[in-house]
PDB file of C-alpha atoms in Angstrom:
ATOM      1  CA  GLN Z   1     173.006  84.315 135.109  1.00 89.00           C
ATOM      2  CA  VAL Z   2     176.203  85.061 133.221  1.00 95.00           C
ATOM      3  CA  GLN Z   3     177.951  88.412 133.178  1.00 97.00           C
ATOM      4  CA  LEU Z   4     180.261  89.246 130.286  1.00 98.00           C
ATOM      5  CA  ALA Z   5     182.932  91.921 130.524  1.00 98.00           C
ATOM      6  CA  GLU Z   6     184.918  93.024 127.499  1.00 98.00           C
ATOM      7  CA  SER Z   7     188.334  94.637 127.594  1.00 98.00           C
ATOM      8  CA  GLY Z   8     191.169  95.507 125.257  1.00 98.00           C
ATOM      9  CA  GLY Z   9     189.589  98.176 123.120  1.00 98.00           C
ATOM     10  CA  GLY Z  10     191.378 101.371 122.254  1.00 98.00           C
ATOM     11  CA  LEU Z  11     192.817 103.554 119.534  1.00 98.00           C
ATOM     12  CA  VAL Z  12     195.005 101.989 116.867  1.00 98.00           C
ATOM     13  CA  GLN Z  13     196.259 103.021 113.463  1.00 98.00           C
ATOM     14  CA  ALA Z  14     195.053 101.324 110.324  1.00 98.00           C
ATOM     15  CA  GLY Z  15     197.083  98.196 109.716  1.00 98.00           C
ATOM     16  CA  GLY Z  16     197.646  97.643 113.413  1.00 98.00           C
ATOM     17  CA  SER Z  17     196.392  94.971 115.773  1.00 98.00           C
ATOM     18  CA  LEU Z  18     194.326  94.718 118.930  1.00 98.00           C
ATOM     19  CA  ARG Z  19     193.291  91.820 121.084  1.00 98.00           C
ATOM     20  CA  LEU Z  20     189.923  91.941 122.766  1.00 98.00           C
ATOM     21  CA  SER Z  21     189.113  89.755 125.708  1.00 98.00           C
ATOM     22  CA  CYS Z  22     185.800  88.756 127.236  1.00 98.00           C
ATOM     23  CA  ALA Z  23     185.690  87.471 130.796  1.00 98.00           C
ATOM     24  CA  ALA Z  24     182.606  85.563 131.864  1.00 97.00           C
ATOM     25  CA  SER Z  25     181.474  85.326 135.457  1.00 96.00           C
ATOM     26  CA  GLY Z  26     178.562  83.808 137.281  1.00 96.00           C
ATOM     27  CA  ARG Z  27     178.658  80.467 135.487  1.00 94.00           C
ATOM     28  CA  THR Z  28     181.037  78.436 133.446  1.00 95.00           C
ATOM     29  CA  ILE Z  29     180.709  79.014 129.711  1.00 95.00           C
ATOM     30  CA  SER Z  30     182.303  75.727 128.747  1.00 95.00           C
ATOM     31  CA  GLN Z  31     179.121  74.515 127.030  1.00 95.00           C
ATOM     32  CA  TYR Z  32     178.128  77.877 125.587  1.00 97.00           C
ATOM     33  CA  ALA Z  33     178.541  79.116 122.066  1.00 97.00           C
ATOM     34  CA  MET Z  34     180.494  82.356 122.295  1.00 98.00           C
ATOM     35  CA  GLY Z  35     181.080  85.167 119.892  1.00 98.00           C
ATOM     36  CA  TRP Z  36     181.423  88.819 119.071  1.00 98.00           C
ATOM     37  CA  PHE Z  37     179.333  91.359 117.286  1.00 97.00           C
ATOM     38  CA  ARG Z  38     179.923  95.059 116.720  1.00 98.00           C
ATOM     39  CA  GLN Z  39     178.079  98.274 116.125  1.00 98.00           C
ATOM     40  CA  ALA Z  40     179.633 101.216 114.340  1.00 97.00           C
ATOM     41  CA  PRO Z  41     178.357 104.765 114.901  1.00 92.00           C
ATOM     42  CA  GLY Z  42     175.120 105.288 113.040  1.00 94.00           C
ATOM     43  CA  LYS Z  43     175.022 101.723 111.756  1.00 96.00           C
ATOM     44  CA  GLU Z  44     173.240  98.525 112.644  1.00 97.00           C
ATOM     45  CA  ARG Z  45     174.814  95.754 114.663  1.00 97.00           C
ATOM     46  CA  GLU Z  46     176.944  93.345 112.696  1.00 97.00           C
ATOM     47  CA  PHE Z  47     178.019  89.788 113.440  1.00 98.00           C
ATOM     48  CA  VAL Z  48     181.791  89.423 113.673  1.00 98.00           C
ATOM     49  CA  ALA Z  49     182.772  85.940 114.828  1.00 98.00           C
ATOM     50  CA  ALA Z  50     181.577  82.962 116.845  1.00 98.00           C
ATOM     51  CA  THR Z  51     182.843  79.649 118.110  1.00 98.00           C
ATOM     52  CA  ASP Z  52     181.212  76.499 119.404  1.00 96.00           C
ATOM     53  CA  TRP Z  53     181.663  75.191 122.948  1.00 95.00           C
ATOM     54  CA  SER Z  54     184.925  73.446 122.151  1.00 94.00           C
ATOM     55  CA  GLY Z  55     186.519  76.136 120.037  1.00 93.00           C
ATOM     56  CA  GLY Z  56     186.819  73.602 117.260  1.00 95.00           C
ATOM     57  CA  SER Z  57     184.320  75.281 114.951  1.00 96.00           C
ATOM     58  CA  LYS Z  58     184.700  78.944 114.167  1.00 97.00           C
ATOM     59  CA  TYR Z  59     182.629  81.267 112.047  1.00 97.00           C
ATOM     60  CA  TYR Z  60     183.490  84.702 110.707  1.00 98.00           C
ATOM     61  CA  ALA Z  61     181.807  87.511 108.871  1.00 98.00           C
ATOM     62  CA  GLY Z  62     183.161  87.968 105.405  1.00 97.00           C
ATOM     63  CA  THR Z  63     184.379  91.443 106.291  1.00 97.00           C
ATOM     64  CA  VAL Z  64     186.799  90.103 108.922  1.00 98.00           C
ATOM     65  CA  ARG Z  65     187.672  86.602 107.709  1.00 98.00           C
ATOM     66  CA  GLY Z  66     191.416  86.190 107.385  1.00 98.00           C
ATOM     67  CA  ARG Z  67     192.117  89.166 109.648  1.00 98.00           C
ATOM     68  CA  PHE Z  68     190.331  88.294 112.905  1.00 98.00           C
ATOM     69  CA  THR Z  69     190.688  85.140 114.973  1.00 98.00           C
ATOM     70  CA  ILE Z  70     188.373  84.028 117.757  1.00 98.00           C
ATOM     71  CA  SER Z  71     189.614  81.756 120.522  1.00 98.00           C
ATOM     72  CA  ARG Z  72     188.405  80.581 123.899  1.00 98.00           C
ATOM     73  CA  ASP Z  73     189.747  79.182 127.123  1.00 97.00           C
ATOM     74  CA  ASN Z  74     187.100  77.178 128.966  1.00 96.00           C
ATOM     75  CA  ILE Z  75     189.285  76.885 132.041  1.00 96.00           C
ATOM     76  CA  LYS Z  76     189.772  80.619 132.340  1.00 97.00           C
ATOM     77  CA  ASN Z  77     186.171  81.249 131.229  1.00 97.00           C
ATOM     78  CA  THR Z  78     187.310  83.689 128.566  1.00 97.00           C
ATOM     79  CA  VAL Z  79     186.950  84.277 124.862  1.00 98.00           C
ATOM     80  CA  ASP Z  80     189.298  86.474 122.858  1.00 98.00           C
ATOM     81  CA  LEU Z  81     189.235  88.206 119.505  1.00 98.00           C
ATOM     82  CA  GLN Z  82     192.589  88.830 117.869  1.00 98.00           C
ATOM     83  CA  MET Z  83     192.217  91.580 115.301  1.00 98.00           C
ATOM     84  CA  ASN Z  84     194.961  92.114 112.748  1.00 98.00           C
ATOM     85  CA  SER Z  85     195.294  94.369 109.716  1.00 98.00           C
ATOM     86  CA  LEU Z  86     192.689  96.673 111.173  1.00 98.00           C
ATOM     87  CA  LYS Z  87     190.838  99.025 108.877  1.00 98.00           C
ATOM     88  CA  VAL Z  88     189.096 102.319 109.547  1.00 97.00           C
ATOM     89  CA  GLU Z  89     185.803 100.573 108.864  1.00 97.00           C
ATOM     90  CA  ASP Z  90     186.459  98.227 111.798  1.00 98.00           C
ATOM     91  CA  THR Z  91     185.813 101.156 114.133  1.00 98.00           C
ATOM     92  CA  ALA Z  92     182.913 100.142 116.372  1.00 98.00           C
ATOM     93  CA  VAL Z  93     181.853  99.102 119.819  1.00 98.00           C
ATOM     94  CA  TYR Z  94     182.566  95.386 120.108  1.00 98.00           C
ATOM     95  CA  TYR Z  95     180.306  93.208 122.201  1.00 98.00           C
ATOM     96  CA  CYS Z  96     180.897  89.748 123.576  1.00 98.00           C
ATOM     97  CA  ALA Z  97     177.957  87.398 123.226  1.00 97.00           C
ATOM     98  CA  ALA Z  98     176.981  84.020 124.629  1.00 97.00           C
ATOM     99  CA  ASP Z  99     174.352  81.375 123.991  1.00 95.00           C
ATOM    100  CA  PRO Z 100     173.880  78.829 126.799  1.00 93.00           C
ATOM    101  CA  GLN Z 101     172.341  76.273 124.469  1.00 92.00           C
ATOM    102  CA  GLY Z 102     175.435  76.265 122.317  1.00 91.00           C
ATOM    103  CA  LEU Z 103     173.638  77.741 119.344  1.00 92.00           C
ATOM    104  CA  ILE Z 104     175.922  79.617 116.957  1.00 92.00           C
ATOM    105  CA  ALA Z 105     172.895  80.834 114.999  1.00 91.00           C
ATOM    106  CA  THR Z 106     171.615  83.084 117.776  1.00 92.00           C
ATOM    107  CA  ILE Z 107     174.937  84.917 117.767  1.00 93.00           C
ATOM    108  CA  GLU Z 108     175.068  85.106 113.977  1.00 92.00           C
ATOM    109  CA  ASN Z 109     171.504  86.415 114.016  1.00 92.00           C
ATOM    110  CA  LEU Z 110     172.392  89.001 116.654  1.00 90.00           C
ATOM    111  CA  SER Z 111     169.996  87.579 119.236  1.00 91.00           C
ATOM    112  CA  PRO Z 112     172.289  86.016 121.853  1.00 92.00           C
ATOM    113  CA  HIS Z 113     171.018  85.212 125.315  1.00 93.00           C
ATOM    114  CA  TYR Z 114     173.773  87.212 126.998  1.00 96.00           C
ATOM    115  CA  TRP Z 115     175.976  90.086 125.924  1.00 96.00           C
ATOM    116  CA  GLY Z 116     178.340  92.520 127.558  1.00 97.00           C
ATOM    117  CA  LYS Z 117     178.468  96.290 127.710  1.00 98.00           C
ATOM    118  CA  GLY Z 118     181.008  96.525 124.922  1.00 98.00           C
ATOM    119  CA  THR Z 119     184.457  97.942 124.340  1.00 98.00           C
ATOM    120  CA  LEU Z 120     185.253 100.688 121.857  1.00 98.00           C
ATOM    121  CA  VAL Z 121     187.730 100.092 119.067  1.00 98.00           C
ATOM    122  CA  THR Z 122     188.788 103.117 117.066  1.00 98.00           C
ATOM    123  CA  VAL Z 123     190.957 102.691 113.995  1.00 98.00           C
ATOM    124  CA  SER Z 124     192.527 105.857 112.644  1.00 98.00           C
ATOM    125  CA  SER Z 125     193.768 106.424 109.111  1.00 95.00           C
TER     126      SER Z 125
END
């Protein structure tokens, strides 16, 4: 069993930056696909970003590509999401997600095997 704990959320002005971090415990995630999805108030969940086990392949939603960067540290058992040029529409609860079989698709399809409790990001105008 893997537990995922997100941190780094908060209030930021539009145009600002935040860095989210996800710490995994219970097992090493070095072979897992990892990623992030988000859910804004009153809206459906939305895929944000994902990376393969090595961090060499990265995938982004069109709405965040060029502004967000996903990275991972398999020694520290963490995955981060650097968010730049934040927009009001980025306001959401951000969830860390993991697939133990290394499948990016389950994260893109919003059906990961594991996910955390989320961290709230609020972007003000």
